[in-house]
Amino acid sequence: MRAVTITSRNDEVSPNIIVQDDWPTPSARPGEVLVRTEASALNHLDLWVGRGLPGADEFPRISGSDGCGRVEAVGEGVDESWIGRRVLLNAAVCHHSPHLPNVIPTDPALHMIGETLPGTHAEYFTAPAANVLDIGESDPVQAAAFALSFLTSWRMLMSRARLKAGQQVLITGIGGGVALSCLAICRWLGCTTIVTSRHDWKLERARELGADHVVLDSNEDWSKTVRSITSKRGVDVCADSIGSAVHQACLSSLARGGTLVTCGATTGSGPTDLVRIFWNQLSILGSTMGDMAEFREVVALHLSGQLEPVIDTVHPVDEARTAWERLESGEQFGKIVLRWD
């Protein structure tokens, strides 16, 4: 089969992207479906994998955690009625710890298709049947662009931060898939939104998408601007995936009792302000991907036309390296998608 492969580990990933025509086609194992890919979308994870993320250090390899296509075959134990259906992938595969005497079970660990498992940037991919949803005749490009970013944002805002209609929300780094998904969910819920970016043009695009307020991130503390926008009160929720570079500004932007929810740290982790946290009774929550119940909820809103992804560019497979260059440049606004049909 054809596959986009990362040939070796390097801090600069795009030069190591090639399209191979002779990659072995996988087979559906028990409990799995084999999907013929129609569209796959890039995430920042595709860069971390290429840089040798722990657990993703064998090369060449196929990344990709967003995929949509039609079921070509099923493994043992999977009903054949799946064959021919267009499905959308939730790449987070749950692995439960063994039940041991006198040990309280913890939440299941998540193994990512496209990280520790072969990904979707290929003509075919496999996944547990429990991790795909039938989406009928929905647009596969839109669906692939929707899945992981919106699932991540849904868990961040709805499951973890318990966001309520009408609250004030700060979203950092607008332009990336998760930040734009957070904006869409906040608008759907009727929240007031404040977004940040280092680029004026991204802030203008965010205004066009309905952001209520924008803040230019010029590598200085912009929390006073946020507090001014909110009449010194601060925001109820801050959704962040940037990490160290903006962490203190995020904390300083929160109202008393506010919540910072994070799904990543692209600039690394760093010290925090414990005095502000306990004095203002702030909550700091971690959030990673989402389970199938959350996936069904948010995909239902997509299928009903209430939530739509922002797409930056769509590339044929032969332009895969160009797609990675676009992602690596940080100049994208929305999702970058590969078409396989």
mmCIF file of N, CA and C in Angstrom, residues 200-328:
data_model
loop_
_atom_site.group_PDB
_atom_site.id
_atom_site.type_symbol
_atom_site.label_atom_id
_atom_site.label_comp_id
_atom_site.label_asym_id
_atom_site.label_seq_id
_atom_site.Cartn_x
_atom_site.Cartn_y
_atom_site.Cartn_z
ATOM 1 N N ASP A 200 -1.043 39.008 14.413
ATOM 2 C CA ASP A 200 -2.236 39.846 14.236
ATOM 3 C C ASP A 200 -3.218 39.217 13.262
ATOM 4 N N TRP A 201 -2.704 38.614 12.182
ATOM 5 C CA TRP A 201 -3.606 38.065 11.172
ATOM 6 C C TRP A 201 -4.423 36.893 11.719
ATOM 7 N N LYS A 202 -3.843 36.119 12.650
ATOM 8 C CA LYS A 202 -4.601 35.033 13.263
ATOM 9 C C LYS A 202 -5.687 35.579 14.183
ATOM 10 N N LEU A 203 -5.376 36.672 14.869
ATOM 11 C CA LEU A 203 -6.385 37.299 15.723
ATOM 12 C C LEU A 203 -7.543 37.831 14.881
ATOM 13 N N GLU A 204 -7.227 38.377 13.715
ATOM 14 C CA GLU A 204 -8.291 38.886 12.839
ATOM 15 C C GLU A 204 -9.153 37.744 12.333
ATOM 16 N N ARG A 205 -8.525 36.637 11.968
ATOM 17 C CA ARG A 205 -9.303 35.468 11.537
ATOM 18 C C ARG A 205 -10.193 34.970 12.678
ATOM 19 N N ALA A 206 -9.672 34.992 13.896
ATOM 20 C CA ALA A 206 -10.464 34.550 15.043
ATOM 21 C C ALA A 206 -11.673 35.453 15.258
ATOM 22 N N ARG A 207 -11.493 36.744 15.057
ATOM 23 C CA ARG A 207 -12.639 37.661 15.139
ATOM 24 C C ARG A 207 -13.706 37.275 14.121
ATOM 25 N N GLU A 208 -13.274 36.934 12.913
ATOM 26 C CA GLU A 208 -14.221 36.550 11.865
ATOM 27 C C GLU A 208 -14.993 35.284 12.251
ATOM 28 N N LEU A 209 -14.360 34.438 13.063
ATOM 29 C CA LEU A 209 -15.012 33.206 13.511
ATOM 30 C C LEU A 209 -15.862 33.419 14.761
ATOM 31 N N GLY A 210 -15.860 34.635 15.300
ATOM 32 C CA GLY A 210 -16.753 34.936 16.412
ATOM 33 C C GLY A 210 -16.090 35.153 17.751
ATOM 34 N N ALA A 211 -14.740 35.201 17.812
ATOM 35 C CA ALA A 211 -14.083 35.508 19.080
ATOM 36 C C ALA A 211 -14.510 36.894 19.544
ATOM 37 N N ASP A 212 -14.838 37.030 20.812
ATOM 38 C CA ASP A 212 -15.330 38.308 21.330
ATOM 39 C C ASP A 212 -14.204 39.308 21.552
ATOM 40 N N HIS A 213 -13.042 38.829 22.014
ATOM 41 C CA HIS A 213 -11.923 39.710 22.308
ATOM 42 C C HIS A 213 -10.634 39.017 21.874
ATOM 43 N N VAL A 214 -9.634 39.804 21.465
ATOM 44 C CA VAL A 214 -8.356 39.245 21.038
ATOM 45 C C VAL A 214 -7.235 39.962 21.773
ATOM 46 N N VAL A 215 -6.158 39.224 22.041
ATOM 47 C CA VAL A 215 -5.004 39.764 22.758
ATOM 48 C C VAL A 215 -3.745 39.339 22.008
ATOM 49 N N LEU A 216 -2.920 40.305 21.617
ATOM 50 C CA LEU A 216 -1.668 40.001 20.942
ATOM 51 C C LEU A 216 -0.630 39.571 21.969
ATOM 52 N N ASP A 217 -0.048 38.403 21.764
ATOM 53 C CA ASP A 217 0.992 37.875 22.644
ATOM 54 C C ASP A 217 2.347 38.335 22.121
ATOM 55 N N SER A 218 2.919 39.335 22.761
ATOM 56 C CA SER A 218 4.215 39.893 22.334
ATOM 57 C C SER A 218 5.325 39.463 23.286
ATOM 58 N N ASN A 219 5.182 38.247 23.856
ATOM 59 C CA ASN A 219 6.167 37.683 24.786
ATOM 60 C C ASN A 219 6.282 38.480 26.081
ATOM 61 N N GLU A 220 5.238 39.219 26.423
ATOM 62 C CA GLU A 220 5.163 39.911 27.698
ATOM 63 C C GLU A 220 3.892 39.451 28.416
ATOM 64 N N ASP A 221 3.789 39.793 29.684
ATOM 65 C CA ASP A 221 2.629 39.378 30.470
ATOM 66 C C ASP A 221 1.384 40.125 29.989
ATOM 67 N N TRP A 222 0.467 39.379 29.357
ATOM 68 C CA TRP A 222 -0.747 39.992 28.814
ATOM 69 C C TRP A 222 -1.949 39.811 29.756
ATOM 70 N N SER A 223 -1.704 39.314 30.974
ATOM 71 C CA SER A 223 -2.825 39.054 31.882
ATOM 72 C C SER A 223 -3.553 40.338 32.280
ATOM 73 N N LYS A 224 -2.829 41.470 32.363
ATOM 74 C CA LYS A 224 -3.494 42.726 32.707
ATOM 75 C C LYS A 224 -4.503 43.120 31.631
ATOM 76 N N THR A 225 -4.184 42.812 30.371
ATOM 77 C CA THR A 225 -5.125 43.080 29.279
ATOM 78 C C THR A 225 -6.378 42.228 29.443
ATOM 79 N N VAL A 226 -6.188 40.949 29.777
ATOM 80 C CA VAL A 226 -7.333 40.060 29.984
ATOM 81 C C VAL A 226 -8.187 40.553 31.136
ATOM 82 N N ARG A 227 -7.557 40.942 32.225
ATOM 83 C CA ARG A 227 -8.323 41.404 33.383
ATOM 84 C C ARG A 227 -9.039 42.722 33.081
ATOM 85 N N SER A 228 -8.405 43.553 32.232
ATOM 86 C CA SER A 228 -9.077 44.797 31.830
ATOM 87 C C SER A 228 -10.326 44.492 31.012
ATOM 88 N N ILE A 229 -10.237 43.516 30.123
ATOM 89 C CA ILE A 229 -11.387 43.129 29.302
ATOM 90 C C ILE A 229 -12.535 42.643 30.180
ATOM 91 N N THR A 230 -12.191 41.980 31.275
ATOM 92 C CA THR A 230 -13.211 41.395 32.162
ATOM 93 C C THR A 230 -13.515 42.292 33.365
ATOM 94 N N SER A 231 -13.223 43.591 33.239
ATOM 95 C CA SER A 231 -13.464 44.549 34.344
ATOM 96 C C SER A 231 -12.760 44.126 35.626
ATOM 97 N N LYS A 232 -11.526 43.644 35.463
ATOM 98 C CA LYS A 232 -10.621 43.216 36.544
ATOM 99 C C LYS A 232 -11.025 41.903 37.197
ATOM 100 N N ARG A 233 -12.124 41.299 36.756
ATOM 101 C CA ARG A 233 -12.609 40.072 37.391
ATOM 102 C C ARG A 233 -11.738 38.873 37.065
ATOM 103 N N GLY A 234 -11.324 38.725 35.799
ATOM 104 C CA GLY A 234 -10.659 37.525 35.331
ATOM 105 C C GLY A 234 -11.638 36.554 34.694
ATOM 106 N N VAL A 235 -11.102 35.510 34.075
ATOM 107 C CA VAL A 235 -11.928 34.544 33.347
ATOM 108 C C VAL A 235 -12.241 33.336 34.227
ATOM 109 N N ASP A 236 -13.319 32.660 33.879
ATOM 110 C CA ASP A 236 -13.710 31.452 34.621
ATOM 111 C C ASP A 236 -12.837 30.265 34.259
ATOM 112 N N VAL A 237 -12.504 30.162 32.971
ATOM 113 C CA VAL A 237 -11.753 29.009 32.476
ATOM 114 C C VAL A 237 -10.690 29.500 31.502
ATOM 115 N N CYS A 238 -9.508 28.916 31.595
ATOM 116 C CA CYS A 238 -8.465 29.118 30.593
ATOM 117 C C CYS A 238 -8.121 27.766 29.992
ATOM 118 N N ALA A 239 -8.174 27.664 28.657
ATOM 119 C CA ALA A 239 -7.802 26.442 27.941
ATOM 120 C C ALA A 239 -6.454 26.676 27.279
ATOM 121 N N ASP A 240 -5.447 25.883 27.672
ATOM 122 C CA ASP A 240 -4.077 26.123 27.211
ATOM 123 C C ASP A 240 -3.408 24.829 26.789
ATOM 124 N N SER A 241 -2.584 24.915 25.754
ATOM 125 C CA SER A 241 -1.723 23.792 25.378
ATOM 126 C C SER A 241 -0.295 24.275 25.123
ATOM 127 N N ILE A 242 -0.006 25.539 25.439
ATOM 128 C CA ILE A 242 1.318 26.113 25.173
ATOM 129 C C ILE A 242 2.291 25.788 26.289
ATOM 130 N N GLY A 243 1.848 25.934 27.543
ATOM 131 C CA GLY A 243 2.700 25.567 28.644
ATOM 132 C C GLY A 243 3.500 26.704 29.221
ATOM 133 N N SER A 244 4.773 26.457 29.475
ATOM 134 C CA SER A 244 5.633 27.331 30.271
ATOM 135 C C SER A 244 5.618 28.787 29.833
ATOM 136 N N ALA A 245 5.651 29.045 28.535
ATOM 137 C CA ALA A 245 5.773 30.411 28.034
ATOM 138 C C ALA A 245 4.613 31.307 28.450
ATOM 139 N N VAL A 246 3.441 30.726 28.695
ATOM 140 C CA VAL A 246 2.259 31.533 29.036
ATOM 141 C C VAL A 246 1.636 31.129 30.361
ATOM 142 N N HIS A 247 2.249 30.193 31.064
ATOM 143 C CA HIS A 247 1.603 29.628 32.257
ATOM 144 C C HIS A 247 1.271 30.696 33.295
ATOM 145 N N GLN A 248 2.234 31.555 33.615
ATOM 146 C CA GLN A 248 1.979 32.555 34.642
ATOM 147 C C GLN A 248 0.898 33.538 34.204
ATOM 148 N N ALA A 249 0.918 33.941 32.933
ATOM 149 C CA ALA A 249 -0.115 34.849 32.430
ATOM 150 C C ALA A 249 -1.489 34.199 32.502
ATOM 151 N N CYS A 250 -1.559 32.887 32.234
ATOM 152 C CA CYS A 250 -2.838 32.175 32.337
ATOM 153 C C CYS A 250 -3.356 32.203 33.772
ATOM 154 N N LEU A 251 -2.485 31.873 34.733
ATOM 155 C CA LEU A 251 -2.903 31.888 36.138
ATOM 156 C C LEU A 251 -3.369 33.279 36.562
ATOM 157 N N SER A 252 -2.621 34.300 36.126
ATOM 158 C CA SER A 252 -2.948 35.670 36.522
ATOM 159 C C SER A 252 -4.223 36.178 35.867
ATOM 160 N N SER A 253 -4.689 35.480 34.851
ATOM 161 C CA SER A 253 -5.907 35.889 34.140
ATOM 162 C C SER A 253 -7.166 35.269 34.731
ATOM 163 N N LEU A 254 -7.011 34.326 35.672
ATOM 164 C CA LEU A 254 -8.161 33.610 36.203
ATOM 165 C C LEU A 254 -8.866 34.406 37.300
ATOM 166 N N ALA A 255 -10.182 34.328 37.297
ATOM 167 C CA ALA A 255 -10.978 34.866 38.400
ATOM 168 C C ALA A 255 -10.810 33.968 39.630
ATOM 169 N N ARG A 256 -11.199 34.474 40.793
ATOM 170 C CA ARG A 256 -11.176 33.628 41.990
ATOM 171 C C ARG A 256 -12.044 32.386 41.750
ATOM 172 N N GLY A 257 -11.473 31.242 42.082
ATOM 173 C CA GLY A 257 -12.189 29.996 41.849
ATOM 174 C C GLY A 257 -12.115 29.514 40.423
ATOM 175 N N GLY A 258 -11.299 30.178 39.592
ATOM 176 C CA GLY A 258 -11.202 29.822 38.178
ATOM 177 C C GLY A 258 -10.412 28.548 37.940
ATOM 178 N N THR A 259 -10.464 28.072 36.691
ATOM 179 C CA THR A 259 -9.862 26.788 36.321
ATOM 180 C C THR A 259 -8.953 26.952 35.107
ATOM 181 N N LEU A 260 -7.735 26.472 35.233
ATOM 182 C CA LEU A 260 -6.823 26.317 34.094
ATOM 183 C C LEU A 260 -6.820 24.854 33.706
ATOM 184 N N VAL A 261 -7.172 24.573 32.449
ATOM 185 C CA VAL A 261 -7.160 23.196 31.964
ATOM 186 C C VAL A 261 -6.168 23.112 30.816
ATOM 187 N N THR A 262 -5.278 22.132 30.907
ATOM 188 C CA THR A 262 -4.196 22.013 29.930
ATOM 189 C C THR A 262 -4.200 20.633 29.284
ATOM 190 N N CYS A 263 -3.929 20.610 27.991
ATOM 191 C CA CYS A 263 -3.828 19.333 27.266
ATOM 192 C C CYS A 263 -2.452 19.164 26.644
ATOM 193 N N GLY A 264 -1.521 20.069 26.959
ATOM 194 C CA GLY A 264 -0.194 19.963 26.370
ATOM 195 C C GLY A 264 0.714 21.059 26.875
ATOM 196 N N ALA A 265 1.969 20.978 26.463
ATOM 197 C CA ALA A 265 2.962 21.966 26.884
ATOM 198 C C ALA A 265 4.021 22.072 25.797
ATOM 199 N N THR A 266 3.647 22.687 24.674
ATOM 200 C CA THR A 266 4.564 22.744 23.528
ATOM 201 C C THR A 266 5.816 23.552 23.822
ATOM 202 N N THR A 267 5.771 24.464 24.822
ATOM 203 C CA THR A 267 6.963 25.217 25.212
ATOM 204 C C THR A 267 7.585 24.670 26.484
ATOM 205 N N GLY A 268 7.169 23.486 26.892
ATOM 206 C CA GLY A 268 7.726 22.867 28.078
ATOM 207 C C GLY A 268 6.965 23.240 29.336
ATOM 208 N N SER A 269 7.390 22.643 30.447
ATOM 209 C CA SER A 269 6.777 22.938 31.737
ATOM 210 C C SER A 269 7.735 23.793 32.557
ATOM 211 N N GLY A 270 7.204 24.440 33.575
ATOM 212 C CA GLY A 270 8.034 25.327 34.373
ATOM 213 C C GLY A 270 7.424 25.563 35.733
ATOM 214 N N PRO A 271 7.997 26.477 36.505
ATOM 215 C CA PRO A 271 7.485 26.746 37.852
ATOM 216 C C PRO A 271 6.099 27.369 37.807
ATOM 217 N N THR A 272 5.365 27.210 38.898
ATOM 218 C CA THR A 272 4.026 27.772 38.992
ATOM 219 C C THR A 272 3.943 28.664 40.230
ATOM 220 N N ASP A 273 2.834 29.360 40.384
ATOM 221 C CA ASP A 273 2.634 30.312 41.482
ATOM 222 C C ASP A 273 1.698 29.691 42.504
ATOM 223 N N LEU A 274 2.275 28.980 43.464
ATOM 224 C CA LEU A 274 1.455 28.270 44.445
ATOM 225 C C LEU A 274 0.663 29.226 45.324
ATOM 226 N N VAL A 275 1.214 30.385 45.630
ATOM 227 C CA VAL A 275 0.489 31.336 46.474
ATOM 228 C C VAL A 275 -0.791 31.797 45.790
ATOM 229 N N ARG A 276 -0.686 32.157 44.515
ATOM 230 C CA ARG A 276 -1.887 32.572 43.771
ATOM 231 C C ARG A 276 -2.880 31.423 43.702
ATOM 232 N N ILE A 277 -2.394 30.208 43.518
ATOM 233 C CA ILE A 277 -3.289 29.055 43.373
ATOM 234 C C ILE A 277 -4.094 28.836 44.647
ATOM 235 N N PHE A 278 -3.411 28.809 45.812
ATOM 236 C CA PHE A 278 -4.201 28.532 47.024
ATOM 237 C C PHE A 278 -4.979 29.757 47.494
ATOM 238 N N TRP A 279 -4.422 30.956 47.320
ATOM 239 C CA TRP A 279 -5.109 32.150 47.818
ATOM 240 C C TRP A 279 -6.393 32.416 47.040
ATOM 241 N N ASN A 280 -6.337 32.216 45.713
ATOM 242 C CA ASN A 280 -7.515 32.444 44.869
ATOM 243 C C ASN A 280 -8.313 31.170 44.617
ATOM 244 N N GLN A 281 -7.914 30.087 45.287
ATOM 245 C CA GLN A 281 -8.621 28.798 45.164
ATOM 246 C C GLN A 281 -8.806 28.379 43.704
ATOM 247 N N LEU A 282 -7.695 28.418 42.986
ATOM 248 C CA LEU A 282 -7.698 28.049 41.573
ATOM 249 C C LEU A 282 -7.588 26.532 41.421
ATOM 250 N N SER A 283 -8.062 26.052 40.287
ATOM 251 C CA SER A 283 -7.924 24.639 39.937
ATOM 252 C C SER A 283 -7.072 24.522 38.682
ATOM 253 N N ILE A 284 -6.129 23.582 38.704
ATOM 254 C CA ILE A 284 -5.330 23.270 37.517
ATOM 255 C C ILE A 284 -5.606 21.821 37.159
ATOM 256 N N LEU A 285 -6.123 21.610 35.957
ATOM 257 C CA LEU A 285 -6.564 20.282 35.536
ATOM 258 C C LEU A 285 -5.810 19.834 34.289
ATOM 259 N N GLY A 286 -5.402 18.596 34.292
ATOM 260 C CA GLY A 286 -4.851 17.985 33.089
ATOM 261 C C GLY A 286 -5.951 17.293 32.305
ATOM 262 N N SER A 287 -5.764 17.214 30.981
ATOM 263 C CA SER A 287 -6.774 16.587 30.130
ATOM 264 C C SER A 287 -6.083 15.970 28.923
ATOM 265 N N THR A 288 -6.466 14.750 28.589
ATOM 266 C CA THR A 288 -5.861 14.047 27.455
ATOM 267 C C THR A 288 -6.936 13.343 26.640
ATOM 268 N N MET A 289 -7.011 13.685 25.354
ATOM 269 C CA MET A 289 -7.921 13.045 24.419
ATOM 270 C C MET A 289 -9.328 12.909 24.981
ATOM 271 N N GLY A 290 -9.940 11.703 24.878
ATOM 272 C CA GLY A 290 -11.281 11.488 25.374
ATOM 273 C C GLY A 290 -11.742 10.078 25.092
ATOM 274 N N ASP A 291 -12.772 9.619 25.819
ATOM 275 C CA ASP A 291 -13.259 8.253 25.634
ATOM 276 C C ASP A 291 -14.371 8.210 24.589
ATOM 277 N N MET A 292 -14.907 7.042 24.351
ATOM 278 C CA MET A 292 -15.895 6.893 23.279
ATOM 279 C C MET A 292 -17.222 7.544 23.625
ATOM 280 N N ALA A 293 -17.575 7.622 24.908
ATOM 281 C CA ALA A 293 -18.808 8.321 25.261
ATOM 282 C C ALA A 293 -18.698 9.795 24.896
ATOM 283 N N GLU A 294 -17.551 10.403 25.201
ATOM 284 C CA GLU A 294 -17.329 11.804 24.839
ATOM 285 C C GLU A 294 -17.261 11.965 23.324
ATOM 286 N N PHE A 295 -16.643 10.999 22.663
ATOM 287 C CA PHE A 295 -16.526 11.049 21.203
ATOM 288 C C PHE A 295 -17.912 11.030 20.547
ATOM 289 N N ARG A 296 -18.792 10.174 21.030
ATOM 290 C CA ARG A 296 -20.147 10.122 20.476
ATOM 291 C C ARG A 296 -20.871 11.450 20.667
ATOM 292 N N GLU A 297 -20.693 12.057 21.837
ATOM 293 C CA GLU A 297 -21.356 13.339 22.107
ATOM 294 C C GLU A 297 -20.921 14.406 21.119
ATOM 295 N N VAL A 298 -19.617 14.575 20.985
ATOM 296 C CA VAL A 298 -19.138 15.692 20.174
ATOM 297 C C VAL A 298 -19.322 15.410 18.682
ATOM 298 N N VAL A 299 -19.177 14.159 18.255
ATOM 299 C CA VAL A 299 -19.404 13.832 16.840
ATOM 300 C C VAL A 299 -20.876 14.022 16.484
ATOM 301 N N ALA A 300 -21.784 13.744 17.406
ATOM 302 C CA ALA A 300 -23.210 13.979 17.153
ATOM 303 C C ALA A 300 -23.469 15.445 16.835
ATOM 304 N N LEU A 301 -22.762 16.341 17.516
ATOM 305 C CA LEU A 301 -22.920 17.775 17.240
ATOM 306 C C LEU A 301 -22.353 18.138 15.880
ATOM 307 N N HIS A 302 -21.303 17.445 15.465
ATOM 308 C CA HIS A 302 -20.769 17.667 14.109
ATOM 309 C C HIS A 302 -21.750 17.167 13.056
ATOM 310 N N LEU A 303 -22.277 15.970 13.253
ATOM 311 C CA LEU A 303 -23.180 15.386 12.258
ATOM 312 C C LEU A 303 -24.473 16.182 12.133
ATOM 313 N N SER A 304 -24.856 16.893 13.196
ATOM 314 C CA SER A 304 -26.063 17.720 13.145
ATOM 315 C C SER A 304 -25.776 19.134 12.646
ATOM 316 N N GLY A 305 -24.512 19.400 12.301
ATOM 317 C CA GLY A 305 -24.154 20.695 11.732
ATOM 318 C C GLY A 305 -23.902 21.793 12.739
ATOM 319 N N GLN A 306 -23.794 21.452 14.028
ATOM 320 C CA GLN A 306 -23.620 22.486 15.049
ATOM 321 C C GLN A 306 -22.160 22.823 15.337
ATOM 322 N N LEU A 307 -21.252 21.913 15.040
ATOM 323 C CA LEU A 307 -19.829 22.159 15.224
ATOM 324 C C LEU A 307 -19.082 21.764 13.959
ATOM 325 N N GLU A 308 -18.264 22.675 13.447
ATOM 326 C CA GLU A 308 -17.516 22.419 12.219
ATOM 327 C C GLU A 308 -16.046 22.758 12.433
ATOM 328 N N PRO A 309 -15.137 21.970 11.843
ATOM 329 C CA PRO A 309 -13.716 22.290 11.972
ATOM 330 C C PRO A 309 -13.321 23.424 11.034
ATOM 331 N N VAL A 310 -12.236 24.089 11.369
ATOM 332 C CA VAL A 310 -11.608 25.050 10.467
ATOM 333 C C VAL A 310 -10.482 24.319 9.751
ATOM 334 N N ILE A 311 -10.501 24.345 8.431
ATOM 335 C CA ILE A 311 -9.483 23.646 7.641
ATOM 336 C C ILE A 311 -8.541 24.667 7.023
ATOM 337 N N ASP A 312 -7.254 24.465 7.258
ATOM 338 C CA ASP A 312 -6.229 25.340 6.699
ATOM 339 C C ASP A 312 -5.961 25.000 5.238
ATOM 340 N N THR A 313 -5.536 23.782 4.984
ATOM 341 C CA THR A 313 -5.217 23.336 3.626
ATOM 342 C C THR A 313 -5.538 21.860 3.480
ATOM 343 N N VAL A 314 -5.822 21.454 2.251
ATOM 344 C CA VAL A 314 -6.033 20.044 1.913
ATOM 345 C C VAL A 314 -5.015 19.683 0.829
ATOM 346 N N HIS A 315 -4.261 18.606 1.047
ATOM 347 C CA HIS A 315 -3.182 18.217 0.149
ATOM 348 C C HIS A 315 -3.413 16.814 -0.396
ATOM 349 N N PRO A 316 -3.110 16.581 -1.675
ATOM 350 C CA PRO A 316 -3.032 15.193 -2.134
ATOM 351 C C PRO A 316 -1.866 14.502 -1.453
ATOM 352 N N VAL A 317 -1.888 13.199 -1.432
ATOM 353 C CA VAL A 317 -0.865 12.445 -0.713
ATOM 354 C C VAL A 317 0.534 12.762 -1.217
ATOM 355 N N ASP A 318 0.677 12.973 -2.506
ATOM 356 C CA ASP A 318 2.003 13.260 -3.063
ATOM 357 C C ASP A 318 2.604 14.547 -2.503
ATOM 358 N N GLU A 319 1.794 15.397 -1.886
ATOM 359 C CA GLU A 319 2.293 16.636 -1.295
ATOM 360 C C GLU A 319 2.433 16.515 0.226
ATOM 361 N N ALA A 320 2.644 15.304 0.710
ATOM 362 C CA ALA A 320 2.707 15.088 2.158
ATOM 363 C C ALA A 320 3.813 15.915 2.797
ATOM 364 N N ARG A 321 4.978 15.977 2.162
ATOM 365 C CA ARG A 321 6.065 16.750 2.766
ATOM 366 C C ARG A 321 5.685 18.220 2.887
ATOM 367 N N THR A 322 4.977 18.750 1.896
ATOM 368 C CA THR A 322 4.509 20.136 1.955
ATOM 369 C C THR A 322 3.569 20.334 3.140
ATOM 370 N N ALA A 323 2.721 19.337 3.389
ATOM 371 C CA ALA A 323 1.797 19.413 4.533
ATOM 372 C C ALA A 323 2.571 19.479 5.845
ATOM 373 N N TRP A 324 3.606 18.646 5.984
ATOM 374 C CA TRP A 324 4.417 18.670 7.199
ATOM 375 C C TRP A 324 5.179 19.994 7.330
ATOM 376 N N GLU A 325 5.662 20.519 6.218
ATOM 377 C CA GLU A 325 6.343 21.819 6.257
ATOM 378 C C GLU A 325 5.402 22.900 6.752
ATOM 379 N N ARG A 326 4.161 22.840 6.310
ATOM 380 C CA ARG A 326 3.158 23.810 6.745
ATOM 381 C C ARG A 326 2.926 23.696 8.254
ATOM 382 N N LEU A 327 2.778 22.478 8.737
ATOM 383 C CA LEU A 327 2.574 22.265 10.166
ATOM 384 C C LEU A 327 3.786 22.736 10.961
ATOM 385 N N GLU A 328 4.965 22.402 10.471
ATOM 386 C CA GLU A 328 6.191 22.719 11.198
ATOM 387 C C GLU A 328 6.463 24.216 11.237
#
